[in-house]
């Protein structure tokens, strides 16, 4: 699949957040979008997901794509988990086709098994982040879009998470926003200002 | 619990002492005479028929009002036109005195099903407003997540909406059950359908049987309490069985949408 981002701009009031940004996202490629706080990284991902529209420019899904929307596994800037439900339920509810056993197997790759049935409100920030990452990576999707996925993770867990993401990425494109490039050397660095 | 029982016992004692001081069974009867009247009334099969008839009618009015209120709130949440259209009606239902409703409905449909309609009219706006408030307070970021993951309506209701509106529903049920009983019995007192609690209250007033009046009032309090317990148990059942899991949301705690 190819996603063509063509010269998009976005403003909030008088504040120009994205200005004439272009990028071609292709299968099997990984991209890390870097930039300072407020540089429009999250806004770019939201436009890509169709949650916001660009003021100018356009985003096209090139080729014979099966859906009218982007079928993506997404980690938002916040965890956006169902606080009263367990990690297993949070992952399983994201896809109609995913059994709880599958969700558990996926979660066990990043989290201790004894934490998976507790309500996620009882988990630490880093654990919640890993649940959100597993939810994004374990559903059947055509692209992974991860907004600051390593927030709250220590170096050891970050390394494990990167390995997990790469394993789950398969042939799909991967788009990550991050303040730091550490551990993301395999990605093409796209700077946004 | 011990403290609660002691407080209730104190009030019963005060009530009994007051009735002894006043010493006029038309003005005030004590708890002992009230229980005696209740025992006498309960030996008459008509008493039980009245209790069942009123409970069924008020219960039906409550169920219909609650279901219609929840359904219309769900529609109003999705369609602002429905919300705007219902706004004056709901405001009017809240403002119009129960007595006015009773007289109008009495003229329209007679007295047999009066308490069903009155309970319905009282319960509907409470459940409608509570449910709508709960739906409006649903975490928009979770809904956005559900949209991105193409989560179906059923799972959205189970995992996102129900945990959010649950406490609003419980509070609506608690408030409206008491109101349904108060307004339903008031309607029966005014409309006088035979073989109802309202009719029993009215007869107690006519014959200055204050003991009966207090006994019927006690029956209403007990039934209202029982209804509240039963309906709250029904509404809590999905939580007890783990179908709905309620939790405060703190998704806003890690910054805004833009970076």
Coordinates of C-alpha atoms in Angstrom, one line a residue:
Chain A
X1 CA 0.0 0.0 0.0
X2 CA 1.1 3.6 -0.6
X3 CA -0.3 6.6 1.2
X4 CA 0.5 9.9 -0.4
X5 CA 0.5 13.0 1.8
X6 CA 0.6 15.8 -0.6
X7 CA 1.4 19.3 0.6
X8 CA -0.9 19.5 3.6
X9 CA -1.3 22.5 5.9
X10 CA -3.3 22.8 9.1
X11 CA -3.9 25.8 11.3
X12 CA -5.7 26.3 14.6
X13 CA -6.9 29.9 14.6
X14 CA -3.9 32.0 13.7
X15 CA -1.4 29.3 14.7
X16 CA -0.1 27.3 11.7
X17 CA 0.6 23.8 13.0
X18 CA 1.6 22.0 9.7
X19 CA 2.8 23.9 6.7
X20 CA 3.1 22.3 3.2
X21 CA 4.1 18.8 4.5
X22 CA 4.5 16.0 2.0
X23 CA 5.4 12.3 2.4
X24 CA 4.9 9.0 0.7
X25 CA 4.3 6.1 3.1
X26 CA 5.0 2.7 1.5
X27 CA 4.6 -0.9 2.6
X28 CA 7.6 -2.5 4.4
X29 CA 9.0 0.9 5.3
X30 CA 9.2 2.5 8.8
X31 CA 9.1 6.2 9.5
X32 CA 9.8 8.1 12.6
X33 CA 8.4 11.6 12.7
X34 CA 10.4 13.9 14.9
X35 CA 9.9 17.5 15.9
X36 CA 9.6 19.8 18.8
X37 CA 6.6 19.9 21.1
X38 CA 3.7 21.6 19.2
X39 CA 5.3 21.0 15.8
X40 CA 2.2 19.1 14.6
X41 CA 3.3 15.5 14.9
X42 CA 0.0 14.3 16.5
X43 CA -2.1 16.6 14.3
X44 CA -0.4 14.9 11.3
X45 CA -1.3 11.5 12.5
X46 CA -4.9 12.6 13.3
X47 CA -5.2 13.9 9.7
X48 CA -3.8 10.6 8.4
X49 CA -6.4 8.7 10.4
X50 CA -9.3 10.9 9.2
X51 CA -10.0 12.3 12.7
X52 CA -9.2 15.8 11.4
X53 CA -9.1 17.4 8.0
X54 CA -6.2 19.4 6.5
X55 CA -6.9 23.0 5.5
X56 CA -4.9 22.5 2.3
X57 CA -3.4 19.6 0.4
X58 CA -4.7 16.0 0.4
X59 CA -4.0 12.5 1.5
X60 CA -4.6 9.7 -1.0
X61 CA -4.5 5.9 -0.6
X62 CA -2.9 4.8 -3.9
X63 CA -3.4 1.4 -5.5
X64 CA -6.2 -1.0 -5.1
X65 CA -7.0 -0.5 -1.4
X66 CA -9.9 -2.6 0.0
X67 CA -11.3 0.0 2.5
X68 CA -12.5 3.5 2.1
X69 CA -10.6 4.3 5.3
X70 CA -7.2 3.5 6.8
X71 CA -7.3 0.2 8.6
X72 CA -4.8 1.0 11.2
X73 CA -3.5 -0.3 14.5
X74 CA -3.1 2.9 16.6
X75 CA -1.5 4.0 19.8
X76 CA -2.8 7.4 20.7
X77 CA -0.8 10.0 22.7
X78 CA -2.9 8.9 25.7
X79 CA -3.5 5.2 26.5
X80 CA -7.3 5.4 25.9
X81 CA -7.9 2.2 27.7
X82 CA -11.2 1.0 29.4
X83 CA -10.1 1.5 32.9
X84 CA -12.5 -0.9 34.5
X85 CA -11.7 -3.8 32.2
X86 CA -8.7 -6.1 32.2
X87 CA -5.7 -5.9 29.8
X88 CA -7.0 -9.0 28.1
X89 CA -10.5 -7.5 27.6
X90 CA -9.0 -4.2 26.4
X91 CA -7.1 -6.0 23.7
X92 CA -9.8 -8.5 22.8
X93 CA -12.5 -5.8 22.5
X94 CA -10.6 -4.0 19.8
X95 CA -11.3 -6.7 17.2
X96 CA -14.4 -8.9 16.8
X97 CA -12.2 -11.7 15.5
X98 CA -9.8 -11.8 18.4
X99 CA -10.3 -14.5 21.1
X100 CA -9.3 -13.7 24.6
X101 CA -6.7 -16.5 24.5
X102 CA -5.0 -14.8 21.6
X103 CA -5.1 -11.4 23.4
X104 CA -3.5 -13.1 26.5
X105 CA -0.8 -14.7 24.4
X106 CA 0.1 -11.3 22.8
X107 CA 0.0 -9.5 26.1
X108 CA 2.3 -12.1 27.8
X109 CA 5.0 -11.0 25.3
X110 CA 5.3 -7.6 27.0
X111 CA 3.6 -7.9 30.4
X112 CA 3.8 -10.2 33.4
X113 CA 1.0 -12.9 33.2
X114 CA -0.3 -12.1 36.7
X115 CA -1.2 -8.5 35.7
X116 CA -3.4 -9.4 32.7
X117 CA -6.7 -10.0 34.5
X118 CA -6.6 -7.0 36.8
X119 CA -8.6 -3.9 35.8
X120 CA -6.1 -1.7 33.9
X121 CA -6.7 1.1 36.4
X122 CA -4.6 -0.9 38.8
X123 CA -1.6 -1.1 36.4
X124 CA 1.3 1.2 36.4
X125 CA 1.6 3.9 33.6
X126 CA 4.3 1.9 31.8
X127 CA 2.1 -1.3 31.9
X128 CA -0.9 0.6 30.5
X129 CA 1.2 1.9 27.7
X130 CA 2.3 -1.6 26.8
X131 CA -1.4 -2.7 26.8
X132 CA -2.2 0.1 24.4
X133 CA 0.8 -1.0 22.2
X134 CA -0.3 -4.7 22.2
X135 CA -3.9 -3.6 21.3
X136 CA -2.6 -1.6 18.3
X137 CA -0.2 -4.3 17.1
X138 CA -2.3 -7.5 17.6
X139 CA -5.3 -6.5 15.5
X140 CA -5.3 -7.3 11.8
X141 CA -4.4 -3.9 10.3
X142 CA -2.6 -2.5 7.2
X143 CA -0.5 0.1 8.9
X144 CA 0.7 0.8 12.4
X145 CA 0.5 4.4 13.6
X146 CA 2.0 5.0 17.0
X147 CA 2.0 8.4 18.7
X148 CA 4.8 8.6 21.2
X149 CA 4.5 4.9 22.1
X150 CA 7.5 4.8 24.5
X151 CA 6.1 7.4 27.0
X152 CA 6.6 6.0 30.5
X153 CA 8.8 3.1 29.4
X154 CA 12.2 2.4 30.8
X155 CA 15.1 1.5 28.4
X156 CA 14.7 -2.3 28.9
X157 CA 11.0 -2.2 28.2
X158 CA 11.4 0.2 25.3
X159 CA 13.8 -2.3 23.7
X160 CA 11.4 -5.1 24.1
X161 CA 8.5 -3.0 22.8
X162 CA 10.5 -2.0 19.7
X163 CA 11.3 -5.7 19.0
X164 CA 7.7 -6.6 19.4
X165 CA 6.5 -3.8 17.1
X166 CA 9.0 -4.8 14.4
X167 CA 7.8 -8.4 14.7
X168 CA 4.2 -7.4 14.4
X169 CA 4.8 -4.9 11.6
X170 CA 5.3 -7.6 9.0
X171 CA 5.1 -6.1 5.5
X172 CA 3.0 -3.2 6.7
X173 CA 4.2 0.4 7.0
X174 CA 5.0 1.8 10.4
X175 CA 4.7 5.4 11.4
X176 CA 6.0 6.5 14.8
X177 CA 6.2 9.9 16.4
X178 CA 9.0 10.3 18.9
X179 CA 11.1 13.0 20.6
X180 CA 14.1 10.6 20.5
X181 CA 15.6 8.5 17.7
X182 CA 17.3 6.1 20.1
X183 CA 16.5 2.6 19.1
X184 CA 14.6 3.7 16.0
X185 CA 17.6 3.7 13.7
X186 CA 15.7 1.3 11.4
X187 CA 13.2 4.0 10.6
X188 CA 13.5 6.8 8.1
X189 CA 13.6 10.1 10.0
X190 CA 11.0 12.6 8.9
X191 CA 11.4 16.0 10.6
X192 CA 8.4 18.2 11.0
X193 CA 8.7 21.8 12.0
Chain B
X1 CA -25.9 -0.6 61.6
X2 CA -26.4 -0.8 65.3
X3 CA -26.4 3.0 65.4
X4 CA -28.9 3.2 62.6
X5 CA -31.3 0.8 64.4
X6 CA -30.9 2.8 67.6
X7 CA -31.8 6.1 65.8
X8 CA -34.9 4.5 64.2
X9 CA -35.9 3.1 67.6
X10 CA -35.5 6.6 69.1
X11 CA -37.8 8.1 66.5
X12 CA -40.4 5.4 67.0
X13 CA -40.3 6.1 70.7
X14 CA -40.7 9.9 70.1
X15 CA -43.6 9.1 67.7
X16 CA -45.3 6.8 70.3
X17 CA -44.8 9.4 73.1
X18 CA -46.2 12.2 71.0
X19 CA -49.3 10.1 70.2
X20 CA -49.7 9.4 74.0
X21 CA -49.3 13.1 74.8
X22 CA -51.8 14.2 72.1
X23 CA -54.1 11.4 73.1
X24 CA -56.4 11.9 70.1
X25 CA -56.6 9.0 67.6
X26 CA -58.0 11.2 64.9
X27 CA -55.1 13.6 65.1
X28 CA -52.2 11.2 65.6
X29 CA -51.8 7.5 66.1
X30 CA -48.6 5.9 67.3
X31 CA -46.5 3.1 65.8
X32 CA -48.2 0.5 67.9
X33 CA -51.8 1.5 66.6
X34 CA -50.4 1.8 63.1
X35 CA -49.1 -1.8 63.2
X36 CA -52.4 -3.0 64.7
X37 CA -54.3 -1.3 61.9
X38 CA -52.0 -2.8 59.4
X39 CA -52.6 -6.3 60.8
X40 CA -56.4 -5.7 60.8
X41 CA -56.3 -4.5 57.2
X42 CA -54.1 -7.3 56.0
X43 CA -56.6 -9.9 57.2
X44 CA -59.0 -8.6 54.6
X45 CA -58.4 -10.0 51.0
X46 CA -59.4 -6.7 49.6
X47 CA -56.2 -5.2 51.1
X48 CA -54.0 -7.6 49.2
X49 CA -55.9 -7.0 46.0
X50 CA -55.5 -3.3 46.4
X51 CA -51.8 -3.6 47.1
X52 CA -51.3 -5.9 44.1
X53 CA -53.4 -3.6 41.8
X54 CA -51.5 -0.4 42.8
X55 CA -48.1 -2.1 42.7
X56 CA -48.8 -3.5 39.2
X57 CA -50.0 -0.2 37.8
X58 CA -47.3 2.0 39.3
X59 CA -44.7 -0.7 38.5
X60 CA -45.9 -0.8 34.9
X61 CA -45.9 3.0 34.6
X62 CA -42.4 3.1 36.0
X63 CA -41.0 0.4 33.7
X64 CA -42.6 2.0 30.6
X65 CA -41.4 5.5 31.6
X66 CA -37.9 4.3 32.3
X67 CA -37.6 2.3 29.1
X68 CA -39.1 5.2 27.0
X69 CA -36.8 7.7 28.8
X70 CA -33.7 5.7 28.1
X71 CA -34.7 5.0 24.5
X72 CA -35.5 8.7 23.7
X73 CA -32.3 9.8 25.4
X74 CA -30.3 7.4 23.1
X75 CA -32.1 8.9 20.1
X76 CA -31.6 12.5 21.4
X77 CA -27.9 11.8 21.9
X78 CA -27.6 10.8 18.3
X79 CA -29.9 13.3 16.7
X80 CA -29.8 16.9 18.0
X81 CA -33.2 17.5 16.2
X82 CA -34.8 14.9 18.5
X83 CA -33.2 16.6 21.6
X84 CA -34.3 20.1 20.5
X85 CA -37.8 18.7 19.8
X86 CA -38.2 17.0 23.2
X87 CA -36.7 19.9 25.2
X88 CA -39.9 21.9 25.6
X89 CA -41.9 18.7 26.3
X90 CA -39.5 17.5 29.0
X91 CA -39.4 21.0 30.6
X92 CA -43.2 21.1 30.6
X93 CA -43.4 17.6 32.2
X94 CA -41.0 18.7 34.9
X95 CA -42.9 21.9 35.6
X96 CA -46.6 20.9 35.5
X97 CA -48.0 20.0 38.9
X98 CA -48.9 16.3 39.4
X99 CA -52.5 17.4 40.3
X100 CA -53.0 19.1 36.9
X101 CA -51.8 16.0 35.1
X102 CA -54.1 13.8 37.2
X103 CA -57.2 15.8 36.3
X104 CA -56.3 16.1 32.6
X105 CA -55.5 12.3 32.3
X106 CA -58.6 11.5 34.4
X107 CA -60.8 13.3 31.8
X108 CA -59.0 11.7 28.9
X109 CA -58.8 8.0 30.0
X110 CA -60.8 7.6 33.2
X111 CA -59.5 6.4 36.5
X112 CA -58.7 2.7 35.9
X113 CA -55.2 3.2 34.3
X114 CA -54.7 6.6 35.7
X115 CA -51.7 5.7 38.0
X116 CA -49.9 3.9 35.0
X117 CA -50.0 7.1 32.9
X118 CA -49.1 9.4 35.8
X119 CA -46.2 7.3 36.9
X120 CA -45.0 7.1 33.3
X121 CA -45.2 10.9 32.9
X122 CA -43.2 11.4 36.1
X123 CA -40.6 8.8 35.4
X124 CA -40.0 9.6 31.8
X125 CA -38.3 13.0 32.1
X126 CA -36.2 11.9 35.1
X127 CA -34.8 8.9 33.2
X128 CA -34.5 10.8 29.9
X129 CA -32.5 13.6 31.5
X130 CA -30.3 11.3 33.6
X131 CA -29.5 9.0 30.6
X132 CA -28.8 11.9 28.3
X133 CA -26.5 13.5 30.8
X134 CA -24.6 10.2 31.2
X135 CA -24.3 9.8 27.4
X136 CA -23.1 13.4 27.0
X137 CA -20.4 12.8 29.6
X138 CA -19.0 9.7 27.7
X139 CA -15.3 10.1 27.2
X140 CA -14.9 11.4 23.6
X141 CA -11.4 10.1 23.4
X142 CA -12.6 6.5 24.0
X143 CA -15.2 7.1 21.3
X144 CA -12.5 8.2 19.0
X145 CA -10.5 5.1 19.8
X146 CA -13.6 3.0 19.0
X147 CA -14.1 4.8 15.7
X148 CA -10.5 4.3 14.7
X149 CA -10.7 0.5 15.6
X150 CA -14.1 0.2 13.8
X151 CA -15.6 -1.2 17.0
X152 CA -19.2 -2.2 16.4
X153 CA -22.3 -0.6 18.1
X154 CA -22.9 -3.6 20.5
X155 CA -19.3 -3.6 21.8
X156 CA -19.3 0.2 22.0
X157 CA -22.5 0.1 24.1
X158 CA -21.1 -2.7 26.4
X159 CA -17.6 -1.4 26.8
X160 CA -17.9 2.4 26.6
X161 CA -21.4 3.7 27.0
X162 CA -22.8 1.4 29.7
X163 CA -19.9 1.9 32.2
X164 CA -20.3 5.7 31.6
X165 CA -24.0 6.0 32.0
X166 CA -24.4 3.3 34.7
X167 CA -24.3 5.6 37.7
X168 CA -26.6 8.1 36.0
X169 CA -29.1 5.2 35.5
X170 CA -28.8 4.1 39.1
X171 CA -29.4 7.6 40.3
X172 CA -32.4 8.0 37.9
X173 CA -33.9 4.8 39.1
X174 CA -33.5 5.7 42.8
X175 CA -35.1 9.1 42.3
X176 CA -37.9 8.1 39.9
X177 CA -39.1 5.1 41.9
X178 CA -40.0 7.2 44.9
X179 CA -41.6 9.8 42.6
X180 CA -43.6 7.2 40.8
X181 CA -45.1 5.9 44.0
X182 CA -45.8 9.4 45.4
X183 CA -47.5 10.5 42.2
X184 CA -49.2 7.2 41.4
X185 CA -50.8 7.0 44.8
X186 CA -51.8 10.7 44.6
X187 CA -53.4 10.0 41.3
X188 CA -55.4 7.1 42.9
X189 CA -56.5 9.3 45.7
X190 CA -57.8 11.9 43.3
X191 CA -59.1 9.5 40.6
X192 CA -60.6 7.0 43.1
X193 CA -60.2 3.7 41.1
X194 CA -61.8 1.0 43.3
X195 CA -59.5 -1.6 44.9
X196 CA -56.3 0.5 45.0
X197 CA -54.1 1.8 47.8
X198 CA -55.2 5.4 46.9
X199 CA -58.8 4.4 47.3
X200 CA -57.9 2.9 50.7
X201 CA -56.2 6.1 51.8
X202 CA -59.2 8.1 50.7
X203 CA -61.6 5.9 52.6
X204 CA -59.4 6.2 55.7
X205 CA -59.7 10.0 55.4
X206 CA -63.5 10.0 54.9
X207 CA -64.1 7.8 57.9
X208 CA -61.4 9.6 60.0
X209 CA -59.5 6.3 60.4
X210 CA -56.1 7.7 61.1
X211 CA -54.7 4.3 62.0
X212 CA -55.7 3.0 58.6
X213 CA -54.3 6.1 57.0
X214 CA -50.9 5.6 58.7
X215 CA -51.1 1.8 57.9
X216 CA -51.6 2.5 54.1
X217 CA -48.8 5.1 54.2
X218 CA -46.5 2.5 55.8
X219 CA -47.5 0.0 53.0
X220 CA -46.6 2.7 50.4
X221 CA -43.2 3.3 52.0
X222 CA -42.5 -0.5 52.2
X223 CA -43.5 -1.1 48.6
X224 CA -41.5 1.9 47.4
X225 CA -38.5 0.6 49.3
X226 CA -39.0 -2.9 47.9
X227 CA -39.4 -1.6 44.3
X228 CA -36.2 0.4 44.7
X229 CA -34.3 -2.7 46.0
X230 CA -35.7 -5.0 43.2
X231 CA -35.0 -2.5 40.3
X232 CA -31.6 -1.6 41.6
X233 CA -30.7 -5.3 41.9
X234 CA -31.9 -5.7 38.3
X235 CA -29.8 -2.8 37.1
X236 CA -26.8 -3.9 39.1
X237 CA -27.0 -7.5 37.8
X238 CA -24.8 -6.8 34.8
X239 CA -22.1 -5.3 37.1
X240 CA -22.4 -8.2 39.5
X241 CA -21.9 -10.7 36.7
X242 CA -19.0 -8.7 35.2
X243 CA -20.8 -7.8 32.0
X244 CA -20.4 -4.1 32.7
X245 CA -17.4 -2.8 34.6
X246 CA -17.6 0.6 36.0
X247 CA -14.6 2.8 36.6
X248 CA -13.7 6.5 36.7
X249 CA -11.9 7.5 33.5
X250 CA -8.5 9.3 33.6
X251 CA -7.8 9.4 30.0
X252 CA -7.3 13.1 30.1
X253 CA -4.4 12.8 32.5
X254 CA -1.7 12.5 29.9
X255 CA -2.0 15.6 27.8
X256 CA -4.1 16.9 25.0
X257 CA -4.7 15.8 21.5
X258 CA -2.2 18.0 19.8
X259 CA 1.6 17.8 20.1

